[in-house]
Short mmCIF file of N, CA, C and O in Angstrom, two decimals:
data_model
loop_
_atom_site.label_atom_id
_atom_site.label_comp_id
_atom_site.label_asym_id
_atom_site.label_seq_id
_atom_site.Cartn_x
_atom_site.Cartn_y
_atom_site.Cartn_z
N MET A 608 49.13 -4.45 -5.29
CA MET A 608 48.43 -5.03 -4.15
C MET A 608 49.47 -5.74 -3.28
O MET A 608 50.33 -6.44 -3.77
N ASP A 609 49.38 -5.56 -1.96
CA ASP A 609 50.33 -6.21 -1.06
C ASP A 609 49.77 -7.53 -0.55
O ASP A 609 48.71 -7.98 -0.98
N SER A 610 50.49 -8.18 0.36
CA SER A 610 50.08 -9.49 0.87
C SER A 610 48.79 -9.45 1.67
O SER A 610 48.16 -10.47 1.89
N THR A 611 48.36 -8.26 2.09
CA THR A 611 47.12 -8.15 2.87
C THR A 611 45.91 -7.98 1.96
O THR A 611 44.79 -7.97 2.44
N GLY A 612 46.14 -7.84 0.65
CA GLY A 612 45.03 -7.64 -0.26
C GLY A 612 44.63 -6.19 -0.39
O GLY A 612 43.65 -5.86 -1.04
N VAL A 613 45.39 -5.28 0.22
CA VAL A 613 45.09 -3.86 0.16
C VAL A 613 46.03 -3.23 -0.85
O VAL A 613 47.24 -3.44 -0.80
N THR A 614 45.47 -2.48 -1.78
CA THR A 614 46.33 -1.81 -2.74
C THR A 614 46.97 -0.59 -2.09
O THR A 614 46.29 0.20 -1.45
N THR A 615 48.27 -0.47 -2.25
CA THR A 615 48.98 0.64 -1.62
C THR A 615 48.61 1.97 -2.25
O THR A 615 48.70 2.99 -1.60
N GLU A 616 48.15 1.95 -3.51
CA GLU A 616 47.73 3.20 -4.14
C GLU A 616 46.48 3.76 -3.46
O GLU A 616 46.23 4.95 -3.50
N ALA A 617 45.67 2.89 -2.88
CA ALA A 617 44.42 3.32 -2.25
C ALA A 617 44.67 4.07 -0.95
O ALA A 617 43.81 4.79 -0.49
N VAL A 618 45.84 3.90 -0.39
CA VAL A 618 46.15 4.54 0.89
C VAL A 618 47.05 5.75 0.62
O VAL A 618 48.22 5.61 0.28
N ASP A 619 46.47 6.93 0.77
CA ASP A 619 47.23 8.16 0.61
C ASP A 619 47.76 8.55 1.98
O ASP A 619 47.13 9.29 2.73
N VAL A 620 48.93 8.03 2.29
CA VAL A 620 49.52 8.20 3.62
C VAL A 620 49.71 9.68 3.95
O VAL A 620 49.43 10.11 5.07
N ARG A 621 50.14 10.46 2.98
CA ARG A 621 50.36 11.89 3.23
C ARG A 621 49.06 12.60 3.62
O ARG A 621 49.05 13.40 4.56
N ALA A 622 47.98 12.29 2.93
CA ALA A 622 46.69 12.92 3.24
C ALA A 622 46.20 12.49 4.63
O ALA A 622 45.67 13.31 5.39
N ILE A 623 46.38 11.22 4.94
CA ILE A 623 45.95 10.72 6.26
C ILE A 623 46.77 11.39 7.36
O ILE A 623 46.23 11.84 8.36
N ARG A 624 48.08 11.46 7.17
CA ARG A 624 48.93 12.12 8.17
C ARG A 624 48.54 13.59 8.35
O ARG A 624 48.54 14.11 9.46
N ALA A 625 48.20 14.27 7.27
CA ALA A 625 47.78 15.67 7.36
C ALA A 625 46.50 15.79 8.17
O ALA A 625 46.36 16.70 9.01
N THR A 626 45.55 14.88 7.96
CA THR A 626 44.31 14.90 8.73
C THR A 626 44.59 14.62 10.19
O THR A 626 44.04 15.29 11.08
N VAL A 627 45.45 13.64 10.46
CA VAL A 627 45.81 13.31 11.85
C VAL A 627 46.47 14.51 12.52
O VAL A 627 46.11 14.88 13.64
N ASP A 628 47.41 15.14 11.83
CA ASP A 628 48.09 16.31 12.40
C ASP A 628 47.10 17.43 12.69
O ASP A 628 47.17 18.08 13.74
N ARG A 629 46.16 17.66 11.78
CA ARG A 629 45.13 18.69 11.99
C ARG A 629 44.27 18.36 13.20
O ARG A 629 43.95 19.23 14.01
N ALA A 630 43.93 17.08 13.36
CA ALA A 630 43.07 16.67 14.48
C ALA A 630 43.79 16.75 15.82
O ALA A 630 43.16 17.00 16.84
N LEU A 631 45.09 16.56 15.81
CA LEU A 631 45.85 16.58 17.06
C LEU A 631 46.39 17.96 17.42
O LEU A 631 46.96 18.14 18.49
N ARG A 632 46.19 18.93 16.53
CA ARG A 632 46.64 20.29 16.81
C ARG A 632 45.88 20.81 18.04
O ARG A 632 44.66 20.68 18.14
N PRO A 633 46.59 21.39 18.99
CA PRO A 633 45.90 21.91 20.18
C PRO A 633 44.92 23.01 19.82
O PRO A 633 45.21 23.88 19.01
N LEU A 634 43.74 22.90 20.40
CA LEU A 634 42.71 23.91 20.17
C LEU A 634 42.34 24.57 21.49
O LEU A 634 42.14 23.88 22.49
N ALA A 635 42.27 25.89 21.49
CA ALA A 635 41.92 26.59 22.72
C ALA A 635 40.48 26.30 23.12
O ALA A 635 40.17 26.08 24.28
N ARG A 636 39.59 26.30 22.15
CA ARG A 636 38.18 26.06 22.44
C ARG A 636 37.55 25.38 21.22
O ARG A 636 37.10 26.05 20.30
N PRO A 637 37.58 24.07 21.21
CA PRO A 637 37.07 23.37 20.02
C PRO A 637 35.57 23.58 19.84
O PRO A 637 34.81 23.50 20.79
N ALA A 638 35.18 23.91 18.64
CA ALA A 638 33.76 24.07 18.33
C ALA A 638 33.25 22.77 17.74
O ALA A 638 33.84 22.23 16.82
N ARG A 639 32.15 22.27 18.28
CA ARG A 639 31.63 20.99 17.83
C ARG A 639 31.33 20.96 16.33
O ARG A 639 31.69 20.00 15.66
N PRO A 640 30.70 21.99 15.75
CA PRO A 640 30.43 21.93 14.30
C PRO A 640 31.70 21.77 13.46
O PRO A 640 31.68 21.12 12.43
N ASP A 641 32.79 22.34 13.92
CA ASP A 641 34.05 22.22 13.19
C ASP A 641 34.61 20.80 13.26
O ASP A 641 35.41 20.41 12.42
N MET A 642 34.19 20.05 14.24
CA MET A 642 34.71 18.69 14.43
C MET A 642 34.01 17.66 13.54
O MET A 642 34.55 16.60 13.29
N VAL A 643 32.81 17.97 13.07
CA VAL A 643 32.03 16.98 12.31
C VAL A 643 32.76 16.55 11.04
O VAL A 643 32.89 15.35 10.77
N GLU A 644 33.25 17.50 10.27
CA GLU A 644 33.96 17.17 9.03
C GLU A 644 35.23 16.39 9.33
O GLU A 644 35.53 15.39 8.67
N LEU A 645 35.97 16.85 10.31
CA LEU A 645 37.22 16.18 10.68
C LEU A 645 36.96 14.76 11.16
O LEU A 645 37.66 13.82 10.78
N GLU A 646 35.92 14.58 11.95
CA GLU A 646 35.58 13.24 12.42
C GLU A 646 35.22 12.33 11.26
O GLU A 646 35.65 11.17 11.21
N GLN A 647 34.48 12.82 10.30
CA GLN A 647 34.09 12.00 9.15
C GLN A 647 35.31 11.57 8.35
O GLN A 647 35.43 10.42 7.93
N GLN A 648 36.24 12.49 8.14
CA GLN A 648 37.47 12.15 7.42
C GLN A 648 38.25 11.07 8.16
O GLN A 648 38.75 10.12 7.55
N LEU A 649 38.36 11.22 9.47
CA LEU A 649 39.10 10.24 10.26
C LEU A 649 38.41 8.87 10.24
O LEU A 649 39.08 7.84 10.13
N ARG A 650 37.10 8.85 10.32
CA ARG A 650 36.36 7.58 10.23
C ARG A 650 36.64 6.88 8.91
O ARG A 650 36.84 5.67 8.86
N GLU A 651 36.63 7.65 7.82
CA GLU A 651 36.91 7.07 6.50
C GLU A 651 38.33 6.52 6.44
O GLU A 651 38.55 5.44 5.88
N HIS A 652 39.28 7.23 7.03
CA HIS A 652 40.66 6.75 7.06
C HIS A 652 40.77 5.45 7.86
O HIS A 652 41.44 4.51 7.44
N VAL A 653 40.10 5.40 9.01
CA VAL A 653 40.14 4.19 9.84
C VAL A 653 39.58 3.02 9.04
O VAL A 653 40.17 1.93 9.01
N GLU A 654 38.45 3.21 8.40
CA GLU A 654 37.83 2.13 7.61
C GLU A 654 38.74 1.67 6.48
O GLU A 654 38.78 0.48 6.16
N LEU A 655 39.46 2.60 5.88
CA LEU A 655 40.40 2.26 4.81
C LEU A 655 41.59 1.46 5.34
O LEU A 655 42.06 0.53 4.69
N LEU A 656 42.07 1.82 6.52
CA LEU A 656 43.28 1.22 7.07
C LEU A 656 43.05 -0.08 7.84
O LEU A 656 43.97 -0.87 7.99
N LEU A 657 41.86 -0.30 8.33
CA LEU A 657 41.58 -1.49 9.15
C LEU A 657 41.88 -2.83 8.46
O LEU A 657 42.42 -3.73 9.10
N PRO A 658 41.54 -3.01 7.19
CA PRO A 658 41.81 -4.31 6.57
C PRO A 658 43.29 -4.74 6.61
O PRO A 658 43.59 -5.90 6.87
N ALA A 659 44.20 -3.81 6.39
CA ALA A 659 45.63 -4.15 6.45
C ALA A 659 46.03 -4.54 7.87
O ALA A 659 46.81 -5.47 8.07
N ALA A 660 45.49 -3.84 8.85
CA ALA A 660 45.80 -4.16 10.25
C ALA A 660 45.21 -5.52 10.64
O ALA A 660 45.87 -6.31 11.32
N GLU A 661 44.00 -5.79 10.20
CA GLU A 661 43.37 -7.08 10.48
C GLU A 661 44.17 -8.21 9.84
O GLU A 661 44.38 -9.26 10.45
N ALA A 662 44.62 -8.01 8.61
CA ALA A 662 45.42 -9.02 7.93
C ALA A 662 46.75 -9.26 8.65
O ALA A 662 47.20 -10.40 8.79
N ALA A 663 47.36 -8.18 9.12
CA ALA A 663 48.61 -8.32 9.86
C ALA A 663 48.40 -9.10 11.16
O ALA A 663 49.23 -9.92 11.55
N ALA A 664 47.28 -8.86 11.82
CA ALA A 664 46.97 -9.58 13.05
C ALA A 664 46.79 -11.07 12.78
O ALA A 664 47.21 -11.91 13.57
N GLU A 665 46.18 -11.38 11.65
CA GLU A 665 45.95 -12.79 11.30
C GLU A 665 47.25 -13.53 11.02
O GLU A 665 47.31 -14.75 11.17
N GLU A 666 48.28 -12.81 10.62
CA GLU A 666 49.57 -13.45 10.34
C GLU A 666 50.35 -13.78 11.60
O GLU A 666 51.29 -14.57 11.56
N LEU A 667 49.96 -13.19 12.73
CA LEU A 667 50.65 -13.46 13.99
C LEU A 667 50.21 -14.81 14.56
O LEU A 667 49.13 -15.30 14.24
N TRP A 668 51.06 -15.37 15.38
CA TRP A 668 50.71 -16.63 16.03
C TRP A 668 49.58 -16.34 17.01
O TRP A 668 49.74 -15.56 17.95
N HIS A 669 48.44 -16.97 16.79
CA HIS A 669 47.27 -16.75 17.65
C HIS A 669 47.56 -17.30 19.04
O HIS A 669 47.92 -18.46 19.19
N GLY A 670 47.42 -16.45 20.01
CA GLY A 670 47.70 -16.81 21.39
C GLY A 670 48.96 -16.16 21.92
O GLY A 670 49.19 -16.16 23.12
N SER A 671 49.76 -15.58 21.02
CA SER A 671 50.97 -14.90 21.48
C SER A 671 50.61 -13.58 22.13
O SER A 671 49.52 -13.03 21.91
N VAL A 672 51.51 -13.04 22.92
CA VAL A 672 51.30 -11.74 23.57
C VAL A 672 51.11 -10.67 22.51
O VAL A 672 50.21 -9.82 22.62
N GLN A 673 51.92 -10.72 21.47
CA GLN A 673 51.82 -9.71 20.40
C GLN A 673 50.45 -9.79 19.73
O GLN A 673 49.84 -8.76 19.43
N TRP A 674 49.95 -11.00 19.49
CA TRP A 674 48.63 -11.16 18.88
C TRP A 674 47.54 -10.57 19.78
O TRP A 674 46.66 -9.86 19.31
N TYR A 675 47.60 -10.90 21.09
CA TYR A 675 46.60 -10.36 22.02
C TYR A 675 46.64 -8.83 22.07
O TYR A 675 45.60 -8.17 22.08
N GLU A 676 47.85 -8.27 22.10
CA GLU A 676 47.96 -6.81 22.13
C GLU A 676 47.41 -6.18 20.85
O GLU A 676 46.70 -5.17 20.89
N CYS A 677 47.72 -6.80 19.72
CA CYS A 677 47.22 -6.30 18.44
C CYS A 677 45.70 -6.40 18.38
O CYS A 677 45.02 -5.44 17.99
N ARG A 678 45.14 -7.54 18.77
CA ARG A 678 43.69 -7.72 18.76
C ARG A 678 43.01 -6.73 19.70
O ARG A 678 41.97 -6.16 19.36
N ALA A 679 43.60 -6.51 20.87
CA ALA A 679 43.02 -5.55 21.82
C ALA A 679 43.00 -4.15 21.23
O ALA A 679 42.01 -3.42 21.35
N GLN A 680 44.10 -3.77 20.58
CA GLN A 680 44.17 -2.45 19.96
C GLN A 680 43.12 -2.32 18.85
O GLN A 680 42.40 -1.32 18.78
N LEU A 681 43.00 -3.32 18.01
CA LEU A 681 42.03 -3.26 16.91
C LEU A 681 40.60 -3.27 17.43
O LEU A 681 39.73 -2.57 16.89
N ASP A 682 40.34 -4.03 18.48
CA ASP A 682 39.00 -4.04 19.07
C ASP A 682 38.65 -2.67 19.66
O ASP A 682 37.54 -2.18 19.50
N ARG A 683 39.63 -2.04 20.32
CA ARG A 683 39.40 -0.71 20.88
C ARG A 683 39.15 0.31 19.77
O ARG A 683 38.28 1.17 19.88
N ILE A 684 39.89 0.19 18.67
CA ILE A 684 39.69 1.10 17.54
C ILE A 684 38.29 0.94 16.97
O ILE A 684 37.62 1.93 16.67
N ARG A 685 37.83 -0.28 16.85
CA ARG A 685 36.47 -0.52 16.34
C ARG A 685 35.42 0.12 17.29
O ARG A 685 34.42 0.65 16.83
N LEU A 686 35.67 0.05 18.59
CA LEU A 686 34.77 0.70 19.54
C LEU A 686 34.80 2.22 19.37
O LEU A 686 33.75 2.88 19.44
N ASP A 687 35.98 2.79 19.18
CA ASP A 687 36.10 4.23 18.97
C ASP A 687 35.32 4.68 17.73
O ASP A 687 34.64 5.70 17.75
N VAL A 688 35.41 3.91 16.66
CA VAL A 688 34.72 4.26 15.42
C VAL A 688 33.21 4.18 15.60
O VAL A 688 32.47 4.94 14.98
N ALA A 689 32.75 3.31 16.48
CA ALA A 689 31.31 3.14 16.70
C ALA A 689 30.70 4.27 17.53
O ALA A 689 29.49 4.47 17.51
N ARG A 690 31.53 5.03 18.23
CA ARG A 690 31.02 6.13 19.07
C ARG A 690 30.72 7.35 18.21
O ARG A 690 31.41 7.62 17.24
N ASP A 691 29.73 8.13 18.65
CA ASP A 691 29.46 9.38 17.94
C ASP A 691 30.17 10.53 18.65
O ASP A 691 30.85 10.33 19.66
N LEU A 692 29.99 11.71 18.11
CA LEU A 692 30.67 12.88 18.66
C LEU A 692 30.15 13.31 20.03
O LEU A 692 30.85 14.00 20.75
N GLY A 693 28.96 12.95 20.37
CA GLY A 693 28.40 13.42 21.63
C GLY A 693 27.82 14.81 21.45
O GLY A 693 27.82 15.38 20.36
N ASP A 694 27.32 15.36 22.53
CA ASP A 694 26.61 16.63 22.46
C ASP A 694 27.46 17.85 22.78
O ASP A 694 27.09 18.96 22.43
N SER A 695 28.56 17.65 23.45
CA SER A 695 29.34 18.82 23.89
C SER A 695 30.59 19.00 23.05
O SER A 695 31.10 18.05 22.44
N PRO A 696 31.12 20.21 23.00
CA PRO A 696 32.38 20.45 22.29
C PRO A 696 33.52 19.60 22.85
O PRO A 696 34.36 19.12 22.09
N LEU A 697 33.52 19.38 24.16
CA LEU A 697 34.60 18.59 24.75
C LEU A 697 34.51 17.14 24.30
O LEU A 697 35.54 16.54 23.92
N SER A 698 33.33 16.55 24.28
CA SER A 698 33.21 15.16 23.84
C SER A 698 33.60 15.03 22.37
O SER A 698 34.22 14.04 21.97
N ALA A 699 33.24 16.02 21.56
CA ALA A 699 33.63 16.00 20.15
C ALA A 699 35.15 16.06 20.01
O ALA A 699 35.74 15.33 19.22
N HIS A 700 35.76 16.92 20.77
CA HIS A 700 37.22 17.07 20.74
C HIS A 700 37.91 15.76 21.14
O HIS A 700 38.84 15.32 20.48
N VAL A 701 37.43 15.14 22.20
CA VAL A 701 38.02 13.89 22.68
C VAL A 701 37.84 12.79 21.63
O VAL A 701 38.78 12.05 21.33
N GLN A 702 36.65 12.69 21.05
CA GLN A 702 36.39 11.66 20.04
C GLN A 702 37.30 11.84 18.82
O GLN A 702 37.88 10.88 18.32
N VAL A 703 37.46 13.07 18.37
CA VAL A 703 38.31 13.34 17.21
C VAL A 703 39.77 12.98 17.53
O VAL A 703 40.46 12.38 16.71
N ARG A 704 40.22 13.30 18.72
CA ARG A 704 41.59 12.96 19.10
C ARG A 704 41.79 11.44 19.18
O ARG A 704 42.83 10.93 18.77
N HIS A 705 40.80 10.73 19.69
CA HIS A 705 40.88 9.26 19.71
C HIS A 705 41.00 8.70 18.30
O HIS A 705 41.85 7.85 18.02
N LEU A 706 40.16 9.19 17.41
CA LEU A 706 40.19 8.71 16.03
C LEU A 706 41.52 9.06 15.34
O LEU A 706 42.04 8.28 14.56
N ALA A 707 42.05 10.24 15.65
CA ALA A 707 43.35 10.63 15.07
C ALA A 707 44.46 9.70 15.55
O ALA A 707 45.29 9.25 14.75
N ARG A 708 44.47 9.37 16.82
CA ARG A 708 45.48 8.44 17.33
C ARG A 708 45.28 7.05 16.76
O ARG A 708 46.25 6.33 16.48
N ASP A 709 44.02 6.66 16.56
CA ASP A 709 43.74 5.37 15.93
C ASP A 709 44.30 5.33 14.51
O ASP A 709 44.92 4.35 14.10
N CYS A 710 44.08 6.40 13.75
CA CYS A 710 44.61 6.47 12.39
C CYS A 710 46.13 6.37 12.39
O CYS A 710 46.71 5.65 11.56
N ALA A 711 46.76 7.08 13.30
CA ALA A 711 48.22 7.04 13.38
C ALA A 711 48.71 5.62 13.67
O ALA A 711 49.68 5.16 13.07
N ALA A 712 48.03 4.93 14.56
CA ALA A 712 48.41 3.54 14.88
C ALA A 712 48.19 2.64 13.68
O ALA A 712 49.04 1.79 13.37
N LEU A 713 47.09 2.81 12.98
CA LEU A 713 46.79 1.97 11.83
C LEU A 713 47.73 2.24 10.65
O LEU A 713 47.99 1.35 9.84
N LEU A 714 48.25 3.44 10.56
CA LEU A 714 49.21 3.75 9.50
C LEU A 714 50.46 2.89 9.59
O LEU A 714 51.07 2.56 8.57
N THR A 715 50.82 2.48 10.79
CA THR A 715 52.00 1.63 10.93
C THR A 715 51.79 0.28 10.21
O THR A 715 52.74 -0.28 9.70
N TYR A 716 50.57 -0.19 10.20
CA TYR A 716 50.27 -1.43 9.46
C TYR A 716 50.31 -1.19 7.96
O TYR A 716 50.84 -1.97 7.20
N ALA A 717 49.72 -0.10 7.52
CA ALA A 717 49.66 0.22 6.09
C ALA A 717 51.05 0.46 5.53
O ALA A 717 51.31 0.15 4.37
N GLU A 718 51.94 0.98 6.35
CA GLU A 718 53.30 1.26 5.90
C GLU A 718 54.22 0.07 6.11
O GLU A 718 55.40 0.16 5.82
N GLY A 719 53.70 -1.01 6.66
CA GLY A 719 54.50 -2.22 6.86
C GLY A 719 55.48 -2.13 7.99
O GLY A 719 56.48 -2.83 8.03
N GLU A 720 55.23 -1.25 8.97
CA GLU A 720 56.15 -1.08 10.09
C GLU A 720 55.95 -2.12 11.17
O GLU A 720 56.70 -2.20 12.11
N ARG A 721 54.90 -2.91 11.08
CA ARG A 721 54.63 -3.92 12.11
C ARG A 721 55.13 -5.26 11.65
O ARG A 721 55.18 -5.61 10.55
#
């Protein structure tokens, strides 16, 4: 267990990166049904990674520029997770890409890069 209270064994960085890479792969015509499984995996990854990012934000000096930027990023990620896929293939594709980028950003906290 690290200083954030998150066990590093619980975070399979390789699996998360593989999901992110799959989600960011360019698609000629994304099919919405194909996005449902990918979106669910990304949501689970975000939920797994958020506690470490939240803990890292709490360690920053509250009121600093870095703290505000971190809080803004985490708040935006929480908004992204709250959105659904929408009705069209394009909205599903955009939502999955947002979640993939969110996972990639959160991995930096899990890996201690921040």
